[in-house]
Amino acid sequence: MTAAPLLPKTAPFSPEDINVLNSVVARTTPLQRSWLAGFFAGFEAAQVGQPQQAAAAKLRVPLTVLYASESGNAEALAMKTKKLAQKHGLDARIIDMVDTDVSILAKAKNLIVFASTWGEGDPPSRAVDFLESLMGDDAPRLEDVRFAVLALGDTAYAQFCATGKVIDERLEALGGKRAADRLDLDLDYAKQAAEWTQGTLTKLAPADAADTATVVHVDFKVPGCVPDDGEPLLTPENPLEVEIAALVNLNGTGSTRETWHVELMADAPGFVYAPGDAIGILPENDPDLALELAEAVGLGADGSVVQKLREGYDITTLSRPLVEAYAKLTGRTDVTRIADQKAFTEFAADRQLVDLFETYSETLAPEQLFDLLRPLPGRLYSVASSPAAHPGETHLLVGAVRWDSHGKKRKGVASTFLADRRKMGDMARIYVKPNRHFRLPDDSARSIIMIGAGTGVAPYRAFVEERAEHGATGKNWLVFGERNYTFDFLYQLEWQEYLESGVLNRIDVAFSRDQPEKIYVQSRLWEQRAEVLKWVEDGAHIYVCGDEKGMGRDVDVMLGRILADAAQGDDEAGRAKLKELTKAGRYQRDLY
Amino acid sequence: MTDDKRSRNEFIKENSRFLRGTIAEGLADVATGSISEDDSQLTKFHGTYLQDDRDLRPERAKKKLEKAFSFMIRVRVPAGVTTPKQWLALDAIAGTYANGTLRLTTRQAFQFHGVIKSNMKRTMQAINASLLDTLAACGDVNRNVMAVANPYLSKAHAAAHEIAVNISERLLPHTGAYHEIWLDGELVEDKSKSAKEEDEPIYGHLYLPRKFKAVVAVPPSNDVDIFAHDLGYIAIVEKGKVAGYNVTIGGGMGMTHGEIDTFPRTADMFGFCKPDQAVDVAEKVMTVQRDWGDRENRKHARFKYTIEDRGIDVFRTEVERRLGYKLGKVRDFHFDSTGDAIGWLQGADKKWHLTLFIENGRVKDQLGHNLRSALCEVAEQHTCAFVLTSNQNLIIANVTAKAKPKINAILKEYGITPMASSGLRRNSMACVALPTCGLALAESERYLPELLSMLENVLDKAGLRDDDIVIRMTGCPNGCARPYLAEIGLVGRNPGLYNLYLGAAFDGSRLNKLYVEDVNEARLLAILEPMLVRYAKEREDGERFGDFVIRAGYVKPTIAGNQFHADIELAKLAS
């Protein structure tokens, strides 16, 4: 198997060197590449203190790179831009929208915005305040600003790239000069994003920019710490192949849930992660669905098509761009009709790609089919283990997704890949998705309140393990919610041990279906509000992990209410306090 | 160290501050669905047991879950009489907090299974809101007092019911712990006083050495199985009124496999008392046992062993001394059977009473047999009473002639026929056993119906389908379904293996005898088939199966409890 060239043309080497390196790298295994990364990390560390070659640029101009990131993709692109900008004679400042306000825009000469959209079309939660003021009447005029916006999104959701679109339009309305056209990208954004960034930087760069080719120093010594300007070694394009060492459905017989504890043997030198990070799984599709889809377009007999569908393509997501492309390809007016936004929303409700092909059945050639599809994206899971507690391993907590709709049994791709189609001893391909915004306090004497429902408890297992391993003195309080106490108390025996040993100081639980009225984690928070306030006053960090719609929002409202309650019922003061905690990194959320 | 040889439970009781222990703290601990071992001894006095689903045990640790804990809650219902309103309340509790079924017990009580800890207080409060409670339904106290089923049948039945209620009330613990813990009552514990001073006038702070069971019978029905209990009253009816009661003492069922100094025992005739003496007699008998019972060896702590060890005459002298008067001479009586007459029956006041056969006392909805729904609809008519029988059956009592067809129609609509499919099934009982009972060694409630269906084929071959033969099964030797008084007794030893006991009297007056050990289903059927066929052919006029097996030489009669393990000649069977 030959791998695609790993080093991009933009790599800080001569084109010849890039070719030579690529020819070597193409023959390497993920393990070898990890080894190399580790080796150079050590090598660089050893060089510290030696005088660096001074990089003298003839002319350098400032660049502001602003990002609105939820899962870290936009952030990673922003970080990457810093390196490339240097090459173009641009001195980039990388700024998270949560850490700044709109006044920064007026000062920017050159501006690149990386903006994610998530959910049905919402901005990342940390960027909400910034965007509100950007849209507000007091937003500064930006006549002197040259800007470009890259929007990230997911065509599976209704308002594709909405946040980026809104920002792009607003910057222009405020007088900004568009330096490059906005690009809206789907989950397989990496390659196009790199090209766009390259092109945009070229447009923004001063005419006589020096090619300084600064050595990028990457520090891998701190486990899991992805350096500010660095990238993780293991990516969807460069995953690590690992053995599945354990695969257990944690829910007891009788449960309405199915949550899998997955232990992976990830013992490679470059494999580093920290509690709070996510691990990406590169799944394969359900072979039955791949066959069904192939059959729907008359390709069921072609084994290689079915295999490609299974391994490489997203064959579940039904997006509007895809319907448009299908209408164009087939020339069918009935398909064109459902490409209309309203008709599409109606048709797509609880339907998948196979429904489109079966309802509007056409025979396709293999390449016609593949042209319609996007690559199969990886799925992210908050890591459920501490590397200190489980050296060489990483654990995940995966909720199996299954539902019935339109007469078909549907399955989550990655969750059932693990739950149904893999067993202990099989291999899986994974990568690390760092999450700098869901991290234990640097000060281990700080107390933490961990609020999570369902699989949202995963990072807290990692947190508590990590704090136990490092003897952190801060107190730990877990507030956990699920459906039924008897069957769904995820990691119950472990929590009992941590309570016994004093690592876990408090636990509160909310099981929604054990009694006539629904009890959720936020109800417990309200009951314990005096204690919550006490912990917050004492400097505790609050973490929330789990479902955004089902829990994240309600907990957010409740925390605001509790803080307002402490301020004599002043709602404004409550929200302000919550924002203050957010800015101080003491209120961190990992929602999905 | 002291040389205090009292059993562990005695210390738990002594240190419990009148049954409080750390139950309240244990309920508040959300990390576990269980409570501490000591507290789980104490909650029994409050009418509840900590259990776990044993079917699920193998998978739990692997899933990082503790055992699937839940609580069994037993409701105290003296003489088994409830109103329709109470029935509906209990049914709602079963659906909301328990496993969706009601269990009618062999002691005229209700049991809920599968109530998790976080719902315990609400459930207890809901039970209390229905004007019932669970106090002393388990534990080393006087348990639910039974009486002949259906107080509405005659004046004597009503009198028996009243005596049962009065005994139950008199012998109820006084501790405030129950209110405090479950009903969010005021803290009534007076910490200024030493624990021993709190008002527990009858029991004292150590309660009884073991459980204590009292019943009231009205001949000729021995539905309460009078000889199986610590204390019994046999109503002597003269001219339609109760002239007084023959008192029986020292019966009991439990024993331990392989320990022959433990045995079931039929009660002895103790004397005769007048109706207004009955409650005092109960108190004095129980308090002598309180003082004389064995507190060192719990397996030897039941009242029956006190009587065995001390002799009935010495015991009577002490009771009479405490009473201040002598008991009268036992009067003549006659029992027919221990079973229930299934079907409609008209009482003295012309009201109608329907005894429903309820297999193993389990009230639930099943496909085509929606018993739970049917009974709720009957209860909603509010024209009747619900009386639990000692045989796990239910009487819809006090029905007017006008309402009778309506009830028949409701039952029909939900697929309920009052009758059992055979005389054997009609006279069958099984304890709960697996998966919730911690003591069970083998299946019981979940298995007996199946076994009966196989035995019914045998009965058909023998032509015995409609004959009354008493069969009882328990999952362990402790005797909840009173297996040692069954003509065919099956007591679990290991999964799928039972000891077979034969030869008890149909009227409940004679224990059975071990016939063969550790038989599986196939062997059991192979043993019983020829026996039943032979019984059908060779029985004398009116001869009961339990008497026939003795005459035919299968087993020797057990003439007293202390002879239960004597004269055993295990059957030699071709395997």
PDB file of C-alpha atoms in Angstrom, chain B residues 216-347:
ATOM      1  CA  VAL B 216     -56.436 -17.817  64.803  1.00  0.00           C
ATOM      2  CA  ALA B 217     -58.486 -20.664  63.271  1.00  0.00           C
ATOM      3  CA  VAL B 218     -62.186 -21.345  63.050  1.00  0.00           C
ATOM      4  CA  PRO B 219     -62.850 -25.086  62.547  1.00  0.00           C
ATOM      5  CA  PRO B 220     -63.489 -27.005  60.489  1.00  0.00           C
ATOM      6  CA  SER B 221     -61.141 -24.902  58.345  1.00  0.00           C
ATOM      7  CA  ASN B 222     -57.478 -25.122  59.189  1.00  0.00           C
ATOM      8  CA  ASP B 223     -56.543 -22.720  56.412  1.00  0.00           C
ATOM      9  CA  VAL B 224     -54.099 -20.961  58.728  1.00  0.00           C
ATOM     10  CA  ASP B 225     -52.165 -24.207  59.249  1.00  0.00           C
ATOM     11  CA  ILE B 226     -52.460 -23.798  62.981  1.00  0.00           C
ATOM     12  CA  PHE B 227     -49.852 -26.399  63.928  1.00  0.00           C
ATOM     13  CA  ALA B 228     -47.145 -24.616  61.972  1.00  0.00           C
ATOM     14  CA  HIS B 229     -47.026 -21.577  64.260  1.00  0.00           C
ATOM     15  CA  ASP B 230     -45.612 -20.530  67.599  1.00  0.00           C
ATOM     16  CA  LEU B 231     -49.019 -19.611  68.970  1.00  0.00           C
ATOM     17  CA  GLY B 232     -52.463 -20.608  67.760  1.00  0.00           C
ATOM     18  CA  TYR B 233     -56.057 -20.085  68.721  1.00  0.00           C
ATOM     19  CA  ILE B 234     -58.770 -22.546  67.708  1.00  0.00           C
ATOM     20  CA  ALA B 235     -62.185 -20.961  68.049  1.00  0.00           C
ATOM     21  CA  ILE B 236     -64.684 -23.122  69.923  1.00  0.00           C
ATOM     22  CA  VAL B 237     -68.024 -22.105  68.507  1.00  0.00           C
ATOM     23  CA  GLU B 238     -71.166 -22.790  70.495  1.00  0.00           C
ATOM     24  CA  LYS B 239     -74.558 -21.731  69.195  1.00  0.00           C
ATOM     25  CA  GLY B 240     -72.950 -19.536  66.572  1.00  0.00           C
ATOM     26  CA  LYS B 241     -70.799 -17.661  69.071  1.00  0.00           C
ATOM     27  CA  VAL B 242     -67.172 -18.095  70.079  1.00  0.00           C
ATOM     28  CA  ALA B 243     -67.135 -19.544  73.573  1.00  0.00           C
ATOM     29  CA  GLY B 244     -63.377 -19.363  73.790  1.00  0.00           C
ATOM     30  CA  TYR B 245     -60.213 -20.690  72.186  1.00  0.00           C
ATOM     31  CA  ASN B 246     -58.074 -23.764  72.431  1.00  0.00           C
ATOM     32  CA  VAL B 247     -54.532 -22.424  72.584  1.00  0.00           C
ATOM     33  CA  THR B 248     -51.707 -24.179  70.731  1.00  0.00           C
ATOM     34  CA  ILE B 249     -48.013 -23.457  71.213  1.00  0.00           C
ATOM     35  CA  GLY B 250     -44.637 -24.438  69.857  1.00  0.00           C
ATOM     36  CA  GLY B 251     -45.177 -25.011  66.169  1.00  0.00           C
ATOM     37  CA  GLY B 252     -42.665 -23.927  63.587  1.00  0.00           C
ATOM     38  CA  MET B 253     -41.297 -24.875  60.188  1.00  0.00           C
ATOM     39  CA  GLY B 254     -37.680 -23.868  59.739  1.00  0.00           C
ATOM     40  CA  MET B 255     -34.740 -26.217  59.868  1.00  0.00           C
ATOM     41  CA  THR B 256     -31.282 -26.497  58.388  1.00  0.00           C
ATOM     42  CA  HIS B 257     -30.242 -29.177  55.924  1.00  0.00           C
ATOM     43  CA  GLY B 258     -27.931 -31.674  57.557  1.00  0.00           C
ATOM     44  CA  GLU B 259     -28.490 -30.446  61.120  1.00  0.00           C
ATOM     45  CA  ILE B 260     -30.812 -32.894  62.816  1.00  0.00           C
ATOM     46  CA  ASP B 261     -31.136 -30.886  66.013  1.00  0.00           C
ATOM     47  CA  THR B 262     -33.094 -28.439  63.860  1.00  0.00           C
ATOM     48  CA  PHE B 263     -36.531 -29.650  62.797  1.00  0.00           C
ATOM     49  CA  PRO B 264     -40.043 -28.528  61.961  1.00  0.00           C
ATOM     50  CA  ARG B 265     -42.481 -29.060  64.776  1.00  0.00           C
ATOM     51  CA  THR B 266     -46.242 -29.265  65.020  1.00  0.00           C
ATOM     52  CA  ALA B 267     -47.721 -27.224  67.837  1.00  0.00           C
ATOM     53  CA  ASP B 268     -48.952 -28.774  71.087  1.00  0.00           C
ATOM     54  CA  MET B 269     -52.346 -28.236  72.653  1.00  0.00           C
ATOM     55  CA  PHE B 270     -51.756 -25.819  75.518  1.00  0.00           C
ATOM     56  CA  GLY B 271     -55.136 -25.094  77.117  1.00  0.00           C
ATOM     57  CA  PHE B 272     -58.344 -23.145  76.712  1.00  0.00           C
ATOM     58  CA  CYS B 273     -58.972 -19.434  77.216  1.00  0.00           C
ATOM     59  CA  LYS B 274     -61.993 -17.178  77.091  1.00  0.00           C
ATOM     60  CA  PRO B 275     -62.202 -14.603  74.302  1.00  0.00           C
ATOM     61  CA  ASP B 276     -61.334 -11.706  76.628  1.00  0.00           C
ATOM     62  CA  GLN B 277     -58.253 -13.559  77.851  1.00  0.00           C
ATOM     63  CA  ALA B 278     -56.827 -14.293  74.424  1.00  0.00           C
ATOM     64  CA  VAL B 279     -54.717 -11.163  74.012  1.00  0.00           C
ATOM     65  CA  ASP B 280     -53.242 -11.431  77.511  1.00  0.00           C
ATOM     66  CA  VAL B 281     -52.380 -15.059  76.904  1.00  0.00           C
ATOM     67  CA  ALA B 282     -50.572 -14.031  73.728  1.00  0.00           C
ATOM     68  CA  GLU B 283     -48.551 -11.430  75.562  1.00  0.00           C
ATOM     69  CA  LYS B 284     -47.607 -13.783  78.394  1.00  0.00           C
ATOM     70  CA  VAL B 285     -46.688 -16.680  76.123  1.00  0.00           C
ATOM     71  CA  MET B 286     -44.543 -14.387  74.003  1.00  0.00           C
ATOM     72  CA  THR B 287     -42.833 -12.714  76.936  1.00  0.00           C
ATOM     73  CA  VAL B 288     -41.939 -16.009  78.579  1.00  0.00           C
ATOM     74  CA  GLN B 289     -40.340 -16.976  75.277  1.00  0.00           C
ATOM     75  CA  ARG B 290     -38.662 -13.539  75.306  1.00  0.00           C
ATOM     76  CA  ASP B 291     -37.098 -14.447  78.655  1.00  0.00           C
ATOM     77  CA  TRP B 292     -36.511 -18.148  78.161  1.00  0.00           C
ATOM     78  CA  GLY B 293     -35.600 -18.381  74.497  1.00  0.00           C
ATOM     79  CA  ASP B 294     -32.070 -19.180  73.415  1.00  0.00           C
ATOM     80  CA  ARG B 295     -30.129 -16.005  72.587  1.00  0.00           C
ATOM     81  CA  GLU B 296     -26.839 -17.732  71.920  1.00  0.00           C
ATOM     82  CA  ASN B 297     -27.715 -19.991  69.017  1.00  0.00           C
ATOM     83  CA  ARG B 298     -30.116 -18.437  66.521  1.00  0.00           C
ATOM     84  CA  LYS B 299     -30.781 -21.808  64.953  1.00  0.00           C
ATOM     85  CA  HIS B 300     -32.114 -22.932  68.298  1.00  0.00           C
ATOM     86  CA  ALA B 301     -33.857 -19.704  69.238  1.00  0.00           C
ATOM     87  CA  ARG B 302     -37.367 -20.348  67.965  1.00  0.00           C
ATOM     88  CA  PHE B 303     -40.071 -20.935  70.534  1.00  0.00           C
ATOM     89  CA  LYS B 304     -40.490 -24.570  69.493  1.00  0.00           C
ATOM     90  CA  TYR B 305     -37.054 -25.421  70.906  1.00  0.00           C
ATOM     91  CA  THR B 306     -37.864 -23.679  74.193  1.00  0.00           C
ATOM     92  CA  ILE B 307     -40.891 -25.952  74.513  1.00  0.00           C
ATOM     93  CA  GLU B 308     -38.830 -28.999  73.510  1.00  0.00           C
ATOM     94  CA  ASP B 309     -36.159 -28.147  76.058  1.00  0.00           C
ATOM     95  CA  ARG B 310     -38.311 -27.022  78.975  1.00  0.00           C
ATOM     96  CA  GLY B 311     -41.390 -29.176  78.473  1.00  0.00           C
ATOM     97  CA  ILE B 312     -44.874 -27.857  78.014  1.00  0.00           C
ATOM     98  CA  ASP B 313     -45.928 -28.287  81.646  1.00  0.00           C
ATOM     99  CA  VAL B 314     -43.117 -26.135  83.039  1.00  0.00           C
ATOM    100  CA  PHE B 315     -43.891 -23.566  80.404  1.00  0.00           C
ATOM    101  CA  ARG B 316     -47.622 -23.609  81.216  1.00  0.00           C
ATOM    102  CA  THR B 317     -46.917 -23.123  84.905  1.00  0.00           C
ATOM    103  CA  GLU B 318     -44.863 -20.001  84.167  1.00  0.00           C
ATOM    104  CA  VAL B 319     -47.462 -18.545  81.803  1.00  0.00           C
ATOM    105  CA  GLU B 320     -50.235 -19.189  84.300  1.00  0.00           C
ATOM    106  CA  ARG B 321     -48.130 -17.616  87.063  1.00  0.00           C
ATOM    107  CA  ARG B 322     -47.723 -14.474  84.983  1.00  0.00           C
ATOM    108  CA  LEU B 323     -51.392 -14.494  83.995  1.00  0.00           C
ATOM    109  CA  GLY B 324     -52.537 -14.983  87.556  1.00  0.00           C
ATOM    110  CA  TYR B 325     -55.015 -17.637  86.522  1.00  0.00           C
ATOM    111  CA  LYS B 326     -55.124 -21.111  85.096  1.00  0.00           C
ATOM    112  CA  LEU B 327     -56.029 -21.991  81.538  1.00  0.00           C
ATOM    113  CA  GLY B 328     -58.976 -24.283  80.954  1.00  0.00           C
ATOM    114  CA  LYS B 329     -59.050 -27.769  79.521  1.00  0.00           C
ATOM    115  CA  VAL B 330     -58.773 -28.138  75.780  1.00  0.00           C
ATOM    116  CA  ARG B 331     -62.169 -28.680  74.152  1.00  0.00           C
ATOM    117  CA  ASP B 332     -63.098 -30.886  71.229  1.00  0.00           C
ATOM    118  CA  PHE B 333     -62.677 -29.589  67.705  1.00  0.00           C
ATOM    119  CA  HIS B 334     -62.350 -30.986  64.233  1.00  0.00           C
ATOM    120  CA  PHE B 335     -60.421 -29.792  61.199  1.00  0.00           C
ATOM    121  CA  ASP B 336     -61.172 -30.868  57.625  1.00  0.00           C
ATOM    122  CA  SER B 337     -58.436 -29.342  55.561  1.00  0.00           C
ATOM    123  CA  THR B 338     -55.887 -26.607  55.191  1.00  0.00           C
ATOM    124  CA  GLY B 339     -57.063 -25.491  51.769  1.00  0.00           C
ATOM    125  CA  ASP B 340     -59.384 -22.784  50.525  1.00  0.00           C
ATOM    126  CA  ALA B 341     -62.777 -23.433  48.964  1.00  0.00           C
ATOM    127  CA  ILE B 342     -62.309 -21.838  45.559  1.00  0.00           C
ATOM    128  CA  GLY B 343     -65.313 -20.156  43.963  1.00  0.00           C
ATOM    129  CA  TRP B 344     -68.415 -18.289  45.133  1.00  0.00           C
ATOM    130  CA  LEU B 345     -69.774 -18.876  48.601  1.00  0.00           C
ATOM    131  CA  GLN B 346     -72.718 -17.269  50.379  1.00  0.00           C
ATOM    132  CA  GLY B 347     -72.211 -16.079  53.935  1.00  0.00           C
TER     133      GLY B 347
END
